[in-house]
Short mmCIF file of N, CA and C in Angstrom, two decimals:
data_model
loop_
_atom_site.label_atom_id
_atom_site.label_comp_id
_atom_site.label_asym_id
_atom_site.label_seq_id
_atom_site.Cartn_x
_atom_site.Cartn_y
_atom_site.Cartn_z
N MET A 263 70.50 -3.83 3.46
CA MET A 263 69.89 -2.47 3.64
C MET A 263 71.13 -1.83 4.48
N LYS A 264 71.25 -0.40 4.36
CA LYS A 264 72.06 0.23 5.02
C LYS A 264 71.59 0.63 6.38
N ARG A 265 72.46 0.70 7.44
CA ARG A 265 71.94 0.80 8.73
C ARG A 265 70.87 2.14 9.00
N GLY A 266 71.28 3.28 8.34
CA GLY A 266 70.59 4.42 8.45
C GLY A 266 69.30 4.33 7.92
N VAL A 267 69.04 3.61 6.91
CA VAL A 267 67.89 3.63 6.24
C VAL A 267 67.06 2.52 7.03
N TRP A 268 67.69 1.70 7.44
CA TRP A 268 66.99 0.61 8.43
C TRP A 268 66.29 1.20 9.58
N ALA A 269 67.13 2.19 10.24
CA ALA A 269 66.55 2.90 11.37
C ALA A 269 65.31 3.92 10.91
N MET A 270 65.50 4.22 9.92
CA MET A 270 64.55 5.07 9.51
C MET A 270 63.33 4.48 9.22
N LEU A 271 63.18 3.34 8.64
CA LEU A 271 62.11 2.50 8.37
C LEU A 271 61.62 1.85 9.62
N VAL A 272 62.41 1.40 10.72
CA VAL A 272 61.76 1.12 12.00
C VAL A 272 61.16 2.06 12.72
N ALA A 273 61.80 3.27 12.65
CA ALA A 273 61.16 4.29 13.33
C ALA A 273 59.92 4.91 12.72
N GLY A 274 59.65 4.81 11.56
CA GLY A 274 58.52 5.22 10.71
C GLY A 274 57.19 4.14 10.92
N LEU A 275 57.70 2.80 11.03
CA LEU A 275 56.54 1.74 11.40
C LEU A 275 56.08 2.11 12.87
N CYS A 276 57.16 2.27 13.85
CA CYS A 276 56.70 2.48 15.28
C CYS A 276 55.80 3.48 15.36
N CYS A 277 55.99 4.80 14.54
CA CYS A 277 55.25 5.90 14.68
C CYS A 277 53.84 5.67 13.94
N ALA A 278 53.85 4.53 13.02
CA ALA A 278 52.38 4.58 12.33
C ALA A 278 51.61 3.45 12.99
N VAL A 279 51.29 3.79 14.30
CA VAL A 279 50.17 2.82 15.18
C VAL A 279 48.93 3.16 14.76
N PRO A 280 48.07 2.31 14.41
CA PRO A 280 46.69 2.62 13.97
C PRO A 280 45.95 3.24 15.16
N ALA A 281 44.79 4.00 14.87
CA ALA A 281 43.87 4.67 15.91
C ALA A 281 43.39 3.55 16.87
N TRP A 282 43.07 2.37 16.40
CA TRP A 282 42.35 1.47 17.41
C TRP A 282 43.32 0.89 18.35
N ALA A 283 44.49 1.24 18.31
CA ALA A 283 45.52 0.62 19.25
C ALA A 283 45.25 1.13 20.53
N GLY A 284 44.58 1.91 20.95
CA GLY A 284 44.31 2.42 22.32
C GLY A 284 44.59 3.89 22.47
N ASP A 285 45.06 4.63 21.50
CA ASP A 285 45.36 6.19 21.54
C ASP A 285 44.14 6.72 21.42
N PRO A 286 43.67 7.77 22.08
CA PRO A 286 42.49 8.53 21.56
C PRO A 286 42.62 9.29 20.39
N PRO A 287 41.64 9.53 19.48
CA PRO A 287 41.69 10.13 18.32
C PRO A 287 42.04 11.41 18.34
N ALA A 288 42.85 12.08 17.38
CA ALA A 288 43.30 13.69 17.59
C ALA A 288 41.92 14.27 17.41
N SER A 289 42.01 15.42 18.08
CA SER A 289 41.13 16.29 18.17
C SER A 289 40.84 17.10 16.57
N THR A 290 39.92 17.38 15.97
CA THR A 290 39.71 18.01 14.89
C THR A 290 39.25 19.29 15.05
N ALA A 291 39.02 19.67 16.41
CA ALA A 291 38.69 21.18 16.31
C ALA A 291 39.92 21.99 16.64
N PRO A 292 39.72 23.22 15.72
CA PRO A 292 40.95 24.16 15.78
C PRO A 292 41.30 24.69 17.22
N ALA A 293 42.50 24.75 17.43
CA ALA A 293 42.95 25.27 18.45
C ALA A 293 42.57 26.66 18.96
N ALA A 294 42.37 26.96 19.94
CA ALA A 294 41.64 28.25 20.39
C ALA A 294 42.74 29.39 20.23
N ALA A 295 42.39 30.33 19.69
CA ALA A 295 43.21 31.48 19.33
C ALA A 295 43.44 32.21 20.79
N PRO A 296 44.90 32.39 21.06
CA PRO A 296 45.01 33.27 22.17
C PRO A 296 44.40 34.50 22.28
N SER A 297 43.77 35.03 23.46
CA SER A 297 43.06 36.42 23.55
C SER A 297 43.90 37.45 23.31
N ARG A 298 43.37 38.65 22.83
CA ARG A 298 44.46 39.83 22.74
C ARG A 298 44.09 40.66 23.77
N ASP A 299 45.29 41.04 24.44
CA ASP A 299 45.13 41.95 25.51
C ASP A 299 45.18 43.39 25.04
N ALA A 300 43.82 43.92 24.81
CA ALA A 300 43.78 45.39 24.08
C ALA A 300 44.27 46.42 25.00
N ALA A 301 44.33 46.50 26.18
CA ALA A 301 45.04 47.40 26.90
C ALA A 301 46.42 47.33 26.84
N LEU A 302 47.06 46.17 26.72
CA LEU A 302 48.59 46.05 26.74
C LEU A 302 48.84 46.52 25.29
N ALA A 303 48.23 46.09 24.28
CA ALA A 303 48.59 46.25 22.96
C ALA A 303 48.48 48.14 22.67
N GLN A 304 47.61 48.38 23.32
CA GLN A 304 47.57 49.84 23.32
C GLN A 304 48.65 50.83 23.99
N ARG A 305 49.16 50.10 25.24
CA ARG A 305 50.23 50.75 25.92
C ARG A 305 51.62 50.50 25.22
N LEU A 306 51.66 49.44 24.37
CA LEU A 306 52.93 49.16 23.59
C LEU A 306 52.84 49.76 22.08
N GLY A 307 51.69 50.29 21.94
CA GLY A 307 51.54 51.00 20.64
C GLY A 307 51.60 49.96 19.47
N ALA A 308 50.84 48.79 19.82
CA ALA A 308 50.66 47.78 18.70
C ALA A 308 49.45 48.18 17.79
N ASP A 309 49.67 47.71 16.45
CA ASP A 309 48.57 47.68 15.57
C ASP A 309 47.74 46.43 15.51
N GLU A 310 46.87 46.11 14.80
CA GLU A 310 45.87 45.08 14.67
C GLU A 310 46.59 43.62 14.62
N ARG A 311 48.17 43.81 14.09
CA ARG A 311 48.81 42.63 13.95
C ARG A 311 49.67 42.40 15.39
N GLY A 312 49.80 43.16 16.35
CA GLY A 312 50.44 43.06 17.17
C GLY A 312 51.89 43.80 16.94
N MET A 313 52.02 44.53 16.04
CA MET A 313 53.23 44.91 15.72
C MET A 313 53.41 46.61 15.53
N ARG A 314 54.54 47.13 15.29
CA ARG A 314 54.73 48.36 15.36
C ARG A 314 55.79 48.88 14.55
N ARG A 315 55.99 50.12 14.15
CA ARG A 315 57.13 50.61 13.37
C ARG A 315 58.26 51.27 14.38
N TYR A 316 59.42 50.78 13.88
CA TYR A 316 60.33 51.33 14.65
C TYR A 316 61.54 51.94 13.52
N VAL A 317 62.39 52.54 14.07
CA VAL A 317 63.65 52.79 13.44
C VAL A 317 64.88 52.07 13.91
N LEU A 318 65.68 50.89 13.33
CA LEU A 318 66.82 50.36 13.85
C LEU A 318 68.02 51.32 13.55
N VAL A 319 68.78 51.53 14.58
CA VAL A 319 70.07 52.40 14.36
C VAL A 319 71.18 51.42 14.81
N ILE A 320 72.03 51.38 13.45
CA ILE A 320 73.24 50.55 13.70
C ILE A 320 74.32 51.55 14.05
N LEU A 321 75.06 51.36 15.08
CA LEU A 321 76.10 52.16 15.56
C LEU A 321 77.48 51.60 15.12
N LYS A 322 78.12 52.32 14.28
CA LYS A 322 79.37 51.99 13.78
C LYS A 322 80.62 52.68 14.37
N THR A 323 81.77 52.29 14.05
CA THR A 323 83.11 52.82 14.48
C THR A 323 83.07 54.12 13.62
N GLY A 324 83.35 55.20 14.28
CA GLY A 324 83.41 56.48 13.67
C GLY A 324 84.87 56.88 13.27
N PRO A 325 84.92 57.97 12.79
CA PRO A 325 86.27 58.60 12.47
C PRO A 325 87.28 58.97 13.52
N LYS A 326 86.54 59.21 14.73
CA LYS A 326 87.68 59.97 15.70
C LYS A 326 87.50 59.17 17.10
N ARG A 327 88.48 58.40 17.38
CA ARG A 327 88.46 57.22 18.59
C ARG A 327 88.99 58.31 19.60
N VAL A 328 88.14 58.40 20.65
CA VAL A 328 88.61 59.02 21.84
C VAL A 328 89.29 58.26 22.67
N PRO A 329 90.51 58.82 22.98
CA PRO A 329 91.58 58.01 23.63
C PRO A 329 91.26 57.66 25.06
N ASP A 330 91.67 56.57 25.40
CA ASP A 330 91.39 55.97 26.74
C ASP A 330 91.91 57.17 27.66
N GLY A 331 90.99 57.08 28.80
CA GLY A 331 91.23 57.87 29.93
C GLY A 331 89.86 58.56 30.49
N GLU A 332 90.09 59.56 31.26
CA GLU A 332 88.99 60.18 31.95
C GLU A 332 87.87 60.61 30.65
N GLU A 333 88.30 61.26 29.75
CA GLU A 333 87.35 61.94 28.73
C GLU A 333 86.44 60.76 28.01
N ARG A 334 87.29 59.77 27.92
CA ARG A 334 86.50 58.41 27.17
C ARG A 334 85.44 57.76 28.17
N LYS A 335 85.87 57.66 29.37
CA LYS A 335 85.05 57.10 30.59
C LYS A 335 83.72 58.28 30.65
N ALA A 336 83.98 59.45 30.70
CA ALA A 336 82.92 60.54 30.74
C ALA A 336 81.79 60.22 29.56
N MET A 337 82.55 60.11 28.17
CA MET A 337 81.84 60.17 27.12
C MET A 337 80.81 58.88 26.99
N PHE A 338 81.49 57.76 27.36
CA PHE A 338 80.60 56.45 27.77
C PHE A 338 79.51 56.67 28.72
N ALA A 339 79.79 57.25 29.79
CA ALA A 339 78.91 57.50 31.09
C ALA A 339 77.66 58.49 30.31
N GLY A 340 77.96 59.31 29.52
CA GLY A 340 76.99 60.16 28.85
C GLY A 340 76.19 59.23 27.86
N HIS A 341 76.81 58.36 27.27
CA HIS A 341 76.15 57.57 26.32
C HIS A 341 75.16 56.64 27.05
N PHE A 342 75.67 55.91 28.01
CA PHE A 342 74.64 55.18 28.78
C PHE A 342 73.60 55.94 29.53
N ALA A 343 73.75 57.16 29.86
CA ALA A 343 72.84 57.99 30.52
C ALA A 343 71.76 58.35 29.44
N ASN A 344 72.25 58.57 28.15
CA ASN A 344 71.48 58.95 26.97
C ASN A 344 70.55 57.88 26.97
N ILE A 345 71.15 56.62 26.78
CA ILE A 345 70.31 55.04 26.47
C ILE A 345 69.19 55.36 27.66
N GLU A 346 69.54 55.44 28.91
CA GLU A 346 68.59 55.26 30.06
C GLU A 346 67.48 56.39 29.85
N ARG A 347 67.63 57.65 29.39
CA ARG A 347 66.88 58.72 29.06
C ARG A 347 65.84 58.18 28.17
N LEU A 348 66.30 57.69 26.95
CA LEU A 348 65.60 57.46 25.80
C LEU A 348 64.58 56.12 26.23
N ALA A 349 65.09 55.31 27.11
CA ALA A 349 64.19 54.13 27.44
C ALA A 349 63.08 54.73 28.51
N LYS A 350 63.42 55.67 29.37
CA LYS A 350 62.56 56.15 30.27
C LYS A 350 61.61 57.00 29.48
N ALA A 351 61.99 57.57 28.47
CA ALA A 351 61.00 58.49 27.64
C ALA A 351 59.97 57.61 26.68
N GLY A 352 60.34 56.39 26.72
CA GLY A 352 59.48 55.20 25.82
C GLY A 352 59.88 55.63 24.42
N LYS A 353 61.12 55.98 23.99
CA LYS A 353 61.55 55.82 22.82
C LYS A 353 62.38 54.90 22.51
N LEU A 354 63.05 54.17 23.41
CA LEU A 354 64.10 53.13 23.22
C LEU A 354 63.62 52.00 23.45
N ALA A 355 63.30 50.86 22.61
CA ALA A 355 63.01 49.61 23.16
C ALA A 355 63.95 48.74 23.19
N LEU A 356 65.23 48.80 22.85
CA LEU A 356 66.47 48.00 22.83
C LEU A 356 67.55 48.72 22.39
N ALA A 357 68.64 48.22 23.28
CA ALA A 357 70.10 48.97 22.98
C ALA A 357 70.93 47.79 23.37
N GLY A 358 72.13 47.74 22.90
CA GLY A 358 73.20 47.06 23.30
C GLY A 358 74.29 46.89 22.23
N PRO A 359 75.54 46.29 22.74
CA PRO A 359 76.55 46.28 21.68
C PRO A 359 76.59 45.04 21.03
N PHE A 360 77.44 44.96 19.98
CA PHE A 360 77.78 43.67 19.32
C PHE A 360 79.09 43.19 19.76
N ALA A 361 79.34 41.90 19.47
CA ALA A 361 80.58 41.40 19.81
C ALA A 361 81.73 42.29 18.84
N GLU A 362 82.88 42.24 19.20
CA GLU A 362 83.92 42.65 18.46
C GLU A 362 83.84 42.43 16.97
N ASP A 363 83.58 43.45 16.11
CA ASP A 363 83.09 43.13 14.69
C ASP A 363 84.35 43.74 13.66
N PRO A 364 84.78 42.79 12.79
CA PRO A 364 85.68 43.51 11.89
C PRO A 364 85.32 44.61 11.01
N ASP A 365 83.90 44.61 10.93
CA ASP A 365 83.30 45.72 9.90
C ASP A 365 82.88 46.89 10.61
N GLY A 366 83.19 46.89 12.03
CA GLY A 366 83.24 48.16 12.70
C GLY A 366 81.58 48.26 13.38
N TRP A 367 81.00 47.20 13.48
CA TRP A 367 79.57 47.40 14.11
C TRP A 367 79.82 47.39 15.46
N ARG A 368 79.26 48.52 16.08
CA ARG A 368 79.54 48.54 17.77
C ARG A 368 78.34 48.09 18.36
N GLY A 369 77.25 48.73 18.02
CA GLY A 369 76.10 48.43 18.74
C GLY A 369 74.57 48.83 18.07
N LEU A 370 73.46 48.72 18.83
CA LEU A 370 72.34 49.17 17.94
C LEU A 370 71.56 49.78 19.08
N PHE A 371 70.57 50.45 18.58
CA PHE A 371 69.46 51.09 19.01
C PHE A 371 68.19 50.74 18.48
N LEU A 372 67.06 50.22 19.07
CA LEU A 372 65.82 49.86 18.53
C LEU A 372 64.93 51.35 18.98
N LEU A 373 64.54 52.19 18.04
CA LEU A 373 63.78 53.47 18.47
C LEU A 373 62.42 53.15 18.30
N ALA A 374 61.68 53.60 19.10
CA ALA A 374 59.99 53.41 18.93
C ALA A 374 59.48 54.79 18.16
N VAL A 375 59.86 55.03 16.98
CA VAL A 375 59.71 55.89 16.22
C VAL A 375 59.57 55.40 14.77
N ASP A 376 58.70 56.17 14.03
CA ASP A 376 58.66 55.72 12.48
C ASP A 376 59.17 56.65 11.73
N ASP A 377 59.75 57.70 12.05
CA ASP A 377 60.40 58.81 11.42
C ASP A 377 61.76 58.93 11.75
N LEU A 378 62.47 58.78 10.30
CA LEU A 378 63.95 58.72 10.43
C LEU A 378 64.44 59.96 11.01
N GLU A 379 64.10 61.02 10.70
CA GLU A 379 64.34 62.29 11.29
C GLU A 379 64.17 62.55 12.58
N GLU A 380 63.23 61.95 13.15
CA GLU A 380 63.12 62.03 14.79
C GLU A 380 64.21 61.03 15.35
N ALA A 381 64.54 60.08 14.54
CA ALA A 381 65.53 59.10 15.10
C ALA A 381 66.99 59.75 15.31
N ARG A 382 67.09 60.47 14.14
CA ARG A 382 68.37 61.26 13.89
C ARG A 382 68.48 62.28 15.27
N ARG A 383 67.38 62.98 15.60
CA ARG A 383 67.25 64.03 16.43
C ARG A 383 67.55 63.31 17.69
N LEU A 384 67.05 62.01 18.14
CA LEU A 384 67.25 61.46 19.53
C LEU A 384 68.70 61.04 19.53
N THR A 385 69.27 60.61 18.54
CA THR A 385 70.65 59.98 18.54
C THR A 385 71.65 61.05 18.28
N ALA A 386 71.62 62.17 17.84
CA ALA A 386 72.44 63.42 17.68
C ALA A 386 73.04 63.94 18.78
N THR A 387 72.44 63.66 19.90
CA THR A 387 72.99 64.32 21.31
C THR A 387 73.81 63.34 22.11
N ASP A 388 73.79 62.04 21.59
CA ASP A 388 74.38 60.96 22.20
C ASP A 388 75.95 61.32 22.26
N PRO A 389 76.71 61.50 23.35
CA PRO A 389 78.24 61.79 23.25
C PRO A 389 78.98 60.97 22.29
N VAL A 390 78.60 59.88 22.15
CA VAL A 390 79.51 59.05 21.06
C VAL A 390 79.26 59.34 19.58
N ILE A 391 78.07 59.96 19.53
CA ILE A 391 77.70 60.44 17.96
C ILE A 391 78.44 61.78 17.93
N GLU A 392 78.34 62.70 18.91
CA GLU A 392 78.86 63.95 18.94
C GLU A 392 80.22 64.00 19.09
N ARG A 393 80.88 63.20 19.53
CA ARG A 393 82.34 63.12 19.60
C ARG A 393 83.06 62.51 18.32
N GLY A 394 82.10 61.79 17.52
CA GLY A 394 82.60 61.05 16.47
C GLY A 394 83.24 59.59 16.67
N GLU A 395 83.20 59.19 17.86
CA GLU A 395 83.62 57.71 18.12
C GLU A 395 82.72 56.57 17.40
N MET A 396 81.28 57.05 17.22
CA MET A 396 80.55 56.18 16.30
C MET A 396 79.82 57.19 15.29
N VAL A 397 79.32 56.32 14.32
CA VAL A 397 78.32 56.95 13.55
C VAL A 397 77.20 56.06 13.43
N ALA A 398 75.85 56.65 13.10
CA ALA A 398 74.78 56.03 12.90
C ALA A 398 74.39 55.85 11.83
N GLU A 399 73.67 54.41 11.32
CA GLU A 399 73.04 54.10 10.35
C GLU A 399 71.51 54.07 10.44
N TYR A 400 70.45 54.32 9.92
CA TYR A 400 69.16 54.30 10.22
C TYR A 400 68.53 53.56 9.02
N HIS A 401 67.53 52.50 9.65
CA HIS A 401 66.61 51.56 9.14
C HIS A 401 65.28 51.62 9.57
N ARG A 402 64.40 51.75 8.60
CA ARG A 402 62.92 51.77 9.08
C ARG A 402 62.76 50.01 9.60
N TRP A 403 62.04 49.77 10.32
CA TRP A 403 61.81 48.26 10.82
C TRP A 403 60.51 48.19 11.18
N TYR A 404 59.91 47.04 11.03
CA TYR A 404 58.25 46.61 11.31
C TYR A 404 58.49 45.47 12.16
N GLY A 405 58.15 45.52 13.46
CA GLY A 405 58.49 44.46 14.17
C GLY A 405 57.43 44.18 15.25
N SER A 406 57.56 43.24 16.47
CA SER A 406 56.68 43.03 17.35
C SER A 406 56.75 44.31 18.27
N ALA A 407 55.52 44.67 18.72
CA ALA A 407 55.17 45.60 19.61
C ALA A 407 55.74 45.12 21.03
N ALA A 408 55.82 43.93 21.30
CA ALA A 408 56.21 43.44 22.37
C ALA A 408 57.69 43.86 22.74
N ALA A 409 58.65 44.14 21.68
CA ALA A 409 59.76 44.83 22.11
C ALA A 409 59.89 45.92 23.12
N MET A 410 58.63 46.70 23.20
CA MET A 410 58.88 47.85 23.68
C MET A 410 58.67 47.56 25.35
N ALA A 411 58.35 46.26 25.81
CA ALA A 411 58.37 45.83 27.06
C ALA A 411 59.59 45.51 27.81
N ILE A 412 60.73 45.41 26.86
CA ILE A 412 62.13 45.08 27.12
C ILE A 412 62.51 46.22 28.23
N PRO A 413 62.50 47.27 28.16
CA PRO A 413 63.26 48.19 29.24
C PRO A 413 62.55 47.89 30.49
N GLU A 414 61.22 47.59 30.53
CA GLU A 414 60.51 47.53 32.14
C GLU A 414 60.90 46.01 32.62
N LEU A 415 61.25 44.91 31.61
CA LEU A 415 61.64 43.69 32.12
C LEU A 415 63.11 43.72 32.42
N HIS A 416 63.87 44.49 31.51
CA HIS A 416 65.14 44.64 31.91
C HIS A 416 65.61 45.35 33.25
N ASP A 417 64.65 46.33 33.85
CA ASP A 417 64.79 46.99 35.03
C ASP A 417 64.43 45.75 36.04
N LYS A 418 63.77 44.85 35.81
CA LYS A 418 63.40 43.89 36.90
C LYS A 418 64.58 42.86 37.00
N LEU A 419 65.34 42.73 35.93
CA LEU A 419 66.49 41.86 35.82
C LEU A 419 67.71 42.22 36.18
N ALA A 420 68.21 43.53 36.04
CA ALA A 420 69.25 44.25 36.32
C ALA A 420 69.45 44.62 37.59
N PRO A 421 70.68 44.34 38.03
CA PRO A 421 71.10 44.89 39.47
C PRO A 421 70.76 46.40 39.72
N LYS A 422 70.28 46.75 40.94
CA LYS A 422 70.05 48.19 41.34
C LYS A 422 71.42 48.93 41.37
N ARG A 423 71.48 50.02 40.79
CA ARG A 423 72.59 50.76 40.89
C ARG A 423 72.58 52.01 41.89
N PRO A 424 73.44 52.08 42.65
CA PRO A 424 73.46 53.33 43.82
C PRO A 424 73.00 54.68 43.11
#
């Protein structure tokens, strides 16, 4: 018998201990369902499944790279300010960059809106979009309402800026 098969057979026999060997019988009662926090669900915009609608925005490399220098720094400062503004307004659940990507994927926004036009309006004033540094793709997405708690949690984890 091959060594791997023998090890599986021994492991299977070791786990097949009869109930009379001293272990308490497994409970047949169903596990208690976790209680739903209705106030939290309402605050995060959760439906009856704990989910909500979002628009996932994929930011890709645009047609106009802004050259390195003060103008580029100012553009990205405005981009980060826009992210912060959207988060504080309760419209942005998540944002962040992708690792360097050969297909030009630069970052994403998870917007707490269910309308593509509203998502376009919210991103249209972002300096990286206005300048053509990035272009946005919009996708409807249905996911956990818990994502809405990310900005609040991030504020508790990130160092305070002056």
